[in-house]
């Protein structure tokens, strides 16, 4: 086609055709990114402290959406499944109460008997062991203004994780719940900040179909209390 013909074709093009011609590369890129973040991997901002001390306020967490299954992009429709969440996994899911995206830790899997008494967990009749950690072992951002809390190492069924508890147990309104057997197709989630988390005690059990992916790494972290400066020690930090 001649140069004159090209100019004539451009002049006759519709506005939509012109936009596609000028922006198709960018549009394709955005489309691929949306599909990727929906079905493969995503990063989620953590605005609350319900998973302290494992996840700090301001962390951007990488979520592996292929950890357990493959879903149709932009939906919760499962195409294939190859694994189920395990105890102590940190997962993202849609709240069965209001549909909000949450991030919590798997405490009970189908068939488990779970109870909590005075913030001490028991799973299948085995009680957790708790070791108070010294201040030196705690991230600097947690030492203040969280002076009303303590950090413990919780050991249970071969898994270890740090949890945060009020120093004064009377301040906690949900430090205990009766033993429950987790039914098939459901999971019991708790936050590591046990006295300040909207988890099982607020939303109930989470169906397997609502679980989106597993969080294993912090992409980066911004300190909201220090002019949003990045936390260097949180870059690509592993979550435990």
Short mmCIF file of C-alpha atoms in Angstrom, two decimals:
data_model
loop_
_atom_site.label_atom_id
_atom_site.label_comp_id
_atom_site.label_asym_id
_atom_site.label_seq_id
_atom_site.Cartn_x
_atom_site.Cartn_y
_atom_site.Cartn_z
CA UNK A 1 0.00 0.00 0.00
CA UNK A 2 1.32 3.46 -0.88
CA UNK A 3 2.03 6.18 1.67
CA UNK A 4 -0.99 8.09 0.36
CA UNK A 5 -3.15 5.01 0.89
CA UNK A 6 -1.87 4.67 4.46
CA UNK A 7 -2.80 8.29 5.21
CA UNK A 8 -6.26 7.73 3.69
CA UNK A 9 -6.78 4.59 5.79
CA UNK A 10 -5.79 6.45 8.96
CA UNK A 11 -8.14 9.30 8.11
CA UNK A 12 -11.04 6.87 7.67
CA UNK A 13 -10.29 4.98 10.90
CA UNK A 14 -12.75 5.18 13.80
CA UNK A 15 -11.68 6.66 17.17
CA UNK A 16 -11.50 3.15 18.64
CA UNK A 17 -9.24 1.99 15.80
CA UNK A 18 -6.98 5.00 16.34
CA UNK A 19 -6.73 4.31 20.06
CA UNK A 20 -5.88 0.65 19.38
CA UNK A 21 -3.23 1.62 16.82
CA UNK A 22 -1.57 4.13 19.16
CA UNK A 23 -1.92 2.22 22.43
CA UNK A 24 -2.11 -1.48 21.53
CA UNK A 25 1.26 -2.30 23.08
CA UNK A 26 0.30 -0.73 26.40
CA UNK A 27 -3.18 -2.29 26.32
CA UNK A 28 -1.76 -5.76 25.71
CA UNK A 29 0.74 -5.25 28.56
CA UNK A 30 -2.02 -4.24 30.99
CA UNK A 31 -4.16 -7.20 29.89
CA UNK A 32 -1.30 -9.64 30.50
CA UNK A 33 -0.55 -8.10 33.91
CA UNK A 34 -4.19 -8.36 34.99
CA UNK A 35 -4.31 -12.02 33.98
CA UNK A 36 -0.97 -12.70 35.68
CA UNK A 37 -1.95 -11.04 38.95
CA UNK A 38 -5.35 -12.73 38.91
CA UNK A 39 -4.24 -16.30 38.24
CA UNK A 40 -0.49 -16.65 38.84
CA UNK A 41 0.96 -14.29 41.44
CA UNK A 42 0.08 -11.00 43.08
CA UNK A 43 1.36 -8.64 45.73
CA UNK A 44 -0.92 -7.44 48.49
CA UNK A 45 -0.52 -4.49 50.81
CA UNK A 46 -0.99 -5.30 54.49
CA UNK A 47 -2.62 -2.26 56.14
CA UNK A 48 -3.42 -3.80 59.53
CA UNK A 49 -1.53 -5.47 62.35
CA UNK A 50 -3.50 -8.72 62.60
CA UNK A 51 -0.48 -10.80 61.52
CA UNK A 52 2.12 -9.11 63.71
CA UNK A 53 4.89 -9.99 64.34
CA UNK A 54 5.21 -12.14 61.20
CA UNK A 55 3.88 -9.47 58.83
CA UNK A 56 4.47 -5.81 59.62
CA UNK A 57 2.09 -2.98 58.81
CA UNK A 58 3.30 -1.67 55.47
CA UNK A 59 4.58 -4.98 54.09
CA UNK A 60 3.80 -5.78 50.45
CA UNK A 61 3.43 -9.54 50.41
CA UNK A 62 3.91 -11.75 47.35
CA UNK A 63 1.07 -14.26 47.01
CA UNK A 64 1.60 -17.45 45.01
CA UNK A 65 -1.79 -18.14 43.44
CA UNK A 66 -0.55 -21.39 41.90
CA UNK A 67 0.47 -22.84 45.27
CA UNK A 68 -2.63 -24.99 45.58
CA UNK A 69 -4.59 -24.87 42.34
CA UNK A 70 -5.26 -23.17 39.03
CA UNK A 71 -8.24 -20.86 38.70
CA UNK A 72 -9.85 -19.06 35.84
CA UNK A 73 -8.55 -15.46 35.82
CA UNK A 74 -10.71 -12.95 37.73
CA UNK A 75 -12.80 -15.75 39.28
CA UNK A 76 -12.68 -18.32 42.09
CA UNK A 77 -13.51 -21.12 39.63
CA UNK A 78 -10.95 -23.90 40.07
CA UNK A 79 -9.71 -25.57 36.88
CA UNK A 80 -7.18 -27.91 38.50
CA UNK A 81 -6.03 -28.69 42.04
CA UNK A 82 -2.74 -30.26 43.08
CA UNK A 83 -2.34 -29.44 46.76
CA UNK A 84 -4.23 -28.33 49.86
CA UNK A 85 -3.16 -25.75 52.46
CA UNK A 86 -1.17 -27.18 55.35
CA UNK A 87 -1.00 -26.20 59.00
CA UNK A 88 1.00 -23.00 59.55
CA UNK A 89 0.70 -21.84 55.93
CA UNK A 90 -0.02 -18.13 55.60
CA UNK A 91 -2.81 -17.76 53.06
CA UNK A 92 -5.01 -15.12 51.48
CA UNK A 93 -8.73 -15.75 51.13
CA UNK A 94 -12.09 -14.08 50.76
CA UNK A 95 -13.83 -13.68 54.11
CA UNK A 96 -16.93 -15.87 54.36
CA UNK A 97 -18.52 -13.07 56.36
CA UNK A 98 -18.20 -10.09 53.99
CA UNK A 99 -16.05 -11.12 51.02
CA UNK A 100 -13.09 -8.93 52.01
CA UNK A 101 -9.58 -10.14 51.16
CA UNK A 102 -7.84 -11.35 54.33
CA UNK A 103 -4.47 -12.86 55.17
CA UNK A 104 -4.18 -15.28 58.10
CA UNK A 105 -2.41 -18.45 59.19
CA UNK A 106 -3.86 -21.94 58.80
CA UNK A 107 -4.20 -23.47 62.26
CA UNK A 108 -6.67 -26.28 61.64
CA UNK A 109 -7.09 -28.45 58.53
CA UNK A 110 -10.06 -30.78 57.82
CA UNK A 111 -10.42 -33.35 60.59
CA UNK A 112 -8.40 -31.44 63.20
CA UNK A 113 -9.78 -30.79 66.66
CA UNK A 114 -8.73 -27.27 67.67
CA UNK A 115 -9.25 -25.38 70.92
CA UNK A 116 -7.86 -22.21 72.49
CA UNK A 117 -7.67 -21.54 76.23
CA UNK A 118 -6.09 -18.37 77.59
CA UNK A 119 -4.33 -17.92 74.23
CA UNK A 120 -2.79 -21.40 74.39
CA UNK A 121 -3.58 -23.58 71.39
CA UNK A 122 -4.32 -27.27 71.38
CA UNK A 123 -4.62 -29.32 68.17
CA UNK A 124 -5.71 -32.96 68.23
CA UNK A 125 -5.11 -33.12 71.96
CA UNK A 126 -1.55 -31.79 71.73
CA UNK A 127 -0.90 -28.52 73.54
CA UNK A 128 1.40 -25.89 72.13
CA UNK A 129 4.65 -24.89 73.83
CA UNK A 130 5.34 -21.19 74.38
CA UNK A 131 8.66 -19.42 74.86
CA UNK A 132 8.78 -15.70 75.53
CA UNK A 133 11.33 -14.03 73.26
CA UNK A 134 13.80 -11.38 74.50
CA UNK A 135 13.52 -7.84 73.22
CA UNK A 136 16.69 -8.30 71.18
CA UNK A 137 14.96 -10.95 69.05
CA UNK A 138 12.06 -8.66 68.18
CA UNK A 139 11.98 -6.39 65.12
CA UNK A 140 12.77 -2.80 66.09
CA UNK A 141 9.41 -1.56 64.79
CA UNK A 142 7.65 -3.85 67.30
CA UNK A 143 9.54 -2.83 70.43
CA UNK A 144 7.69 0.49 70.59
CA UNK A 145 4.85 1.48 70.62
CA UNK A 146 3.90 -2.17 71.26
CA UNK A 147 5.24 -2.12 74.81
CA UNK A 148 1.92 -3.53 76.08
CA UNK A 149 2.54 -6.82 74.28
CA UNK A 150 4.98 -9.70 74.35
CA UNK A 151 6.27 -11.91 71.54
CA UNK A 152 6.26 -15.67 72.00
CA UNK A 153 7.61 -18.55 69.97
CA UNK A 154 4.73 -20.99 69.56
CA UNK A 155 5.70 -24.62 68.92
CA UNK A 156 3.00 -27.05 67.88
CA UNK A 157 2.99 -30.25 65.81
CA UNK A 158 6.47 -29.66 64.48
CA UNK A 159 5.80 -26.05 63.41
CA UNK A 160 7.20 -22.86 64.93
CA UNK A 161 5.98 -19.27 64.54
CA UNK A 162 6.13 -16.04 66.46
CA UNK A 163 2.89 -14.71 67.92
CA UNK A 164 1.97 -11.50 69.73
CA UNK A 165 -0.04 -11.50 72.98
CA UNK A 166 -1.26 -8.82 75.38
CA UNK A 167 0.74 -8.70 78.59
CA UNK A 168 -2.50 -8.27 80.50
CA UNK A 169 -4.73 -11.25 79.60
CA UNK A 170 -7.83 -9.45 80.92
CA UNK A 171 -7.62 -7.05 77.95
CA UNK A 172 -8.29 -9.87 75.51
CA UNK A 173 -11.93 -10.60 74.71
CA UNK A 174 -11.35 -13.72 72.61
CA UNK A 175 -8.49 -15.58 74.28
CA UNK A 176 -10.44 -18.84 74.42
CA UNK A 177 -12.83 -20.93 72.34
CA UNK A 178 -14.29 -24.40 72.76
CA UNK A 179 -12.86 -27.37 70.91
CA UNK A 180 -14.15 -27.65 67.35
CA UNK A 181 -13.65 -30.37 64.76
CA UNK A 182 -12.82 -28.76 61.43
CA UNK A 183 -15.22 -30.23 58.83
CA UNK A 184 -14.16 -31.44 55.41
CA UNK A 185 -13.64 -28.67 52.90
CA UNK A 186 -12.97 -26.03 55.56
CA UNK A 187 -10.03 -24.49 57.42
CA UNK A 188 -9.58 -22.71 60.73
CA UNK A 189 -7.57 -19.49 60.46
CA UNK A 190 -6.01 -17.35 63.18
CA UNK A 191 -3.91 -14.20 63.08
CA UNK A 192 -0.47 -14.22 64.69
CA UNK A 193 -1.53 -11.10 66.62
CA UNK A 194 -3.85 -13.31 68.63
CA UNK A 195 -5.55 -10.59 70.67
CA UNK A 196 -6.21 -8.29 67.73
CA UNK A 197 -7.28 -10.30 64.70
CA UNK A 198 -10.57 -10.75 62.87
CA UNK A 199 -10.08 -14.47 62.30
CA UNK A 200 -12.04 -17.67 63.08
CA UNK A 201 -13.42 -16.05 66.21
CA UNK A 202 -15.05 -13.33 64.09
CA UNK A 203 -15.67 -14.88 60.66
CA UNK A 204 -15.97 -18.60 61.32
CA UNK A 205 -14.40 -21.38 59.28
CA UNK A 206 -13.09 -20.66 55.79
CA UNK A 207 -14.21 -22.90 52.90
CA UNK A 208 -11.48 -24.34 50.70
CA UNK A 209 -13.01 -22.64 47.66
CA UNK A 210 -12.37 -19.19 49.20
CA UNK A 211 -8.60 -19.69 49.60
CA UNK A 212 -6.73 -17.77 46.90
CA UNK A 213 -3.03 -18.42 47.46
CA UNK A 214 -0.08 -18.77 49.79
CA UNK A 215 2.02 -15.86 51.06
CA UNK A 216 5.69 -16.79 51.47
CA UNK A 217 7.72 -13.64 50.79
CA UNK A 218 7.70 -9.91 51.51
CA UNK A 219 8.35 -8.01 48.27
CA UNK A 220 9.18 -4.79 50.13
CA UNK A 221 7.98 -2.85 53.14
CA UNK A 222 7.24 0.82 53.86
CA UNK A 223 7.45 2.25 57.36
CA UNK A 224 4.32 4.39 57.74
CA UNK A 225 5.68 5.92 60.95
CA UNK A 226 8.95 7.05 59.32
CA UNK A 227 7.85 9.06 56.29
CA UNK A 228 7.06 5.86 54.35
CA UNK A 229 10.74 5.03 54.07
CA UNK A 230 11.47 1.44 52.97
CA UNK A 231 12.58 -1.13 55.53
CA UNK A 232 15.80 -2.53 54.10
CA UNK A 233 15.69 -5.71 56.18
CA UNK A 234 12.24 -6.64 54.79
CA UNK A 235 13.22 -6.73 51.11
CA UNK A 236 12.40 -10.25 49.82
CA UNK A 237 12.21 -11.50 53.42
CA UNK A 238 10.79 -14.99 53.90
CA UNK A 239 7.60 -15.39 55.90
CA UNK A 240 7.59 -18.11 58.55
#
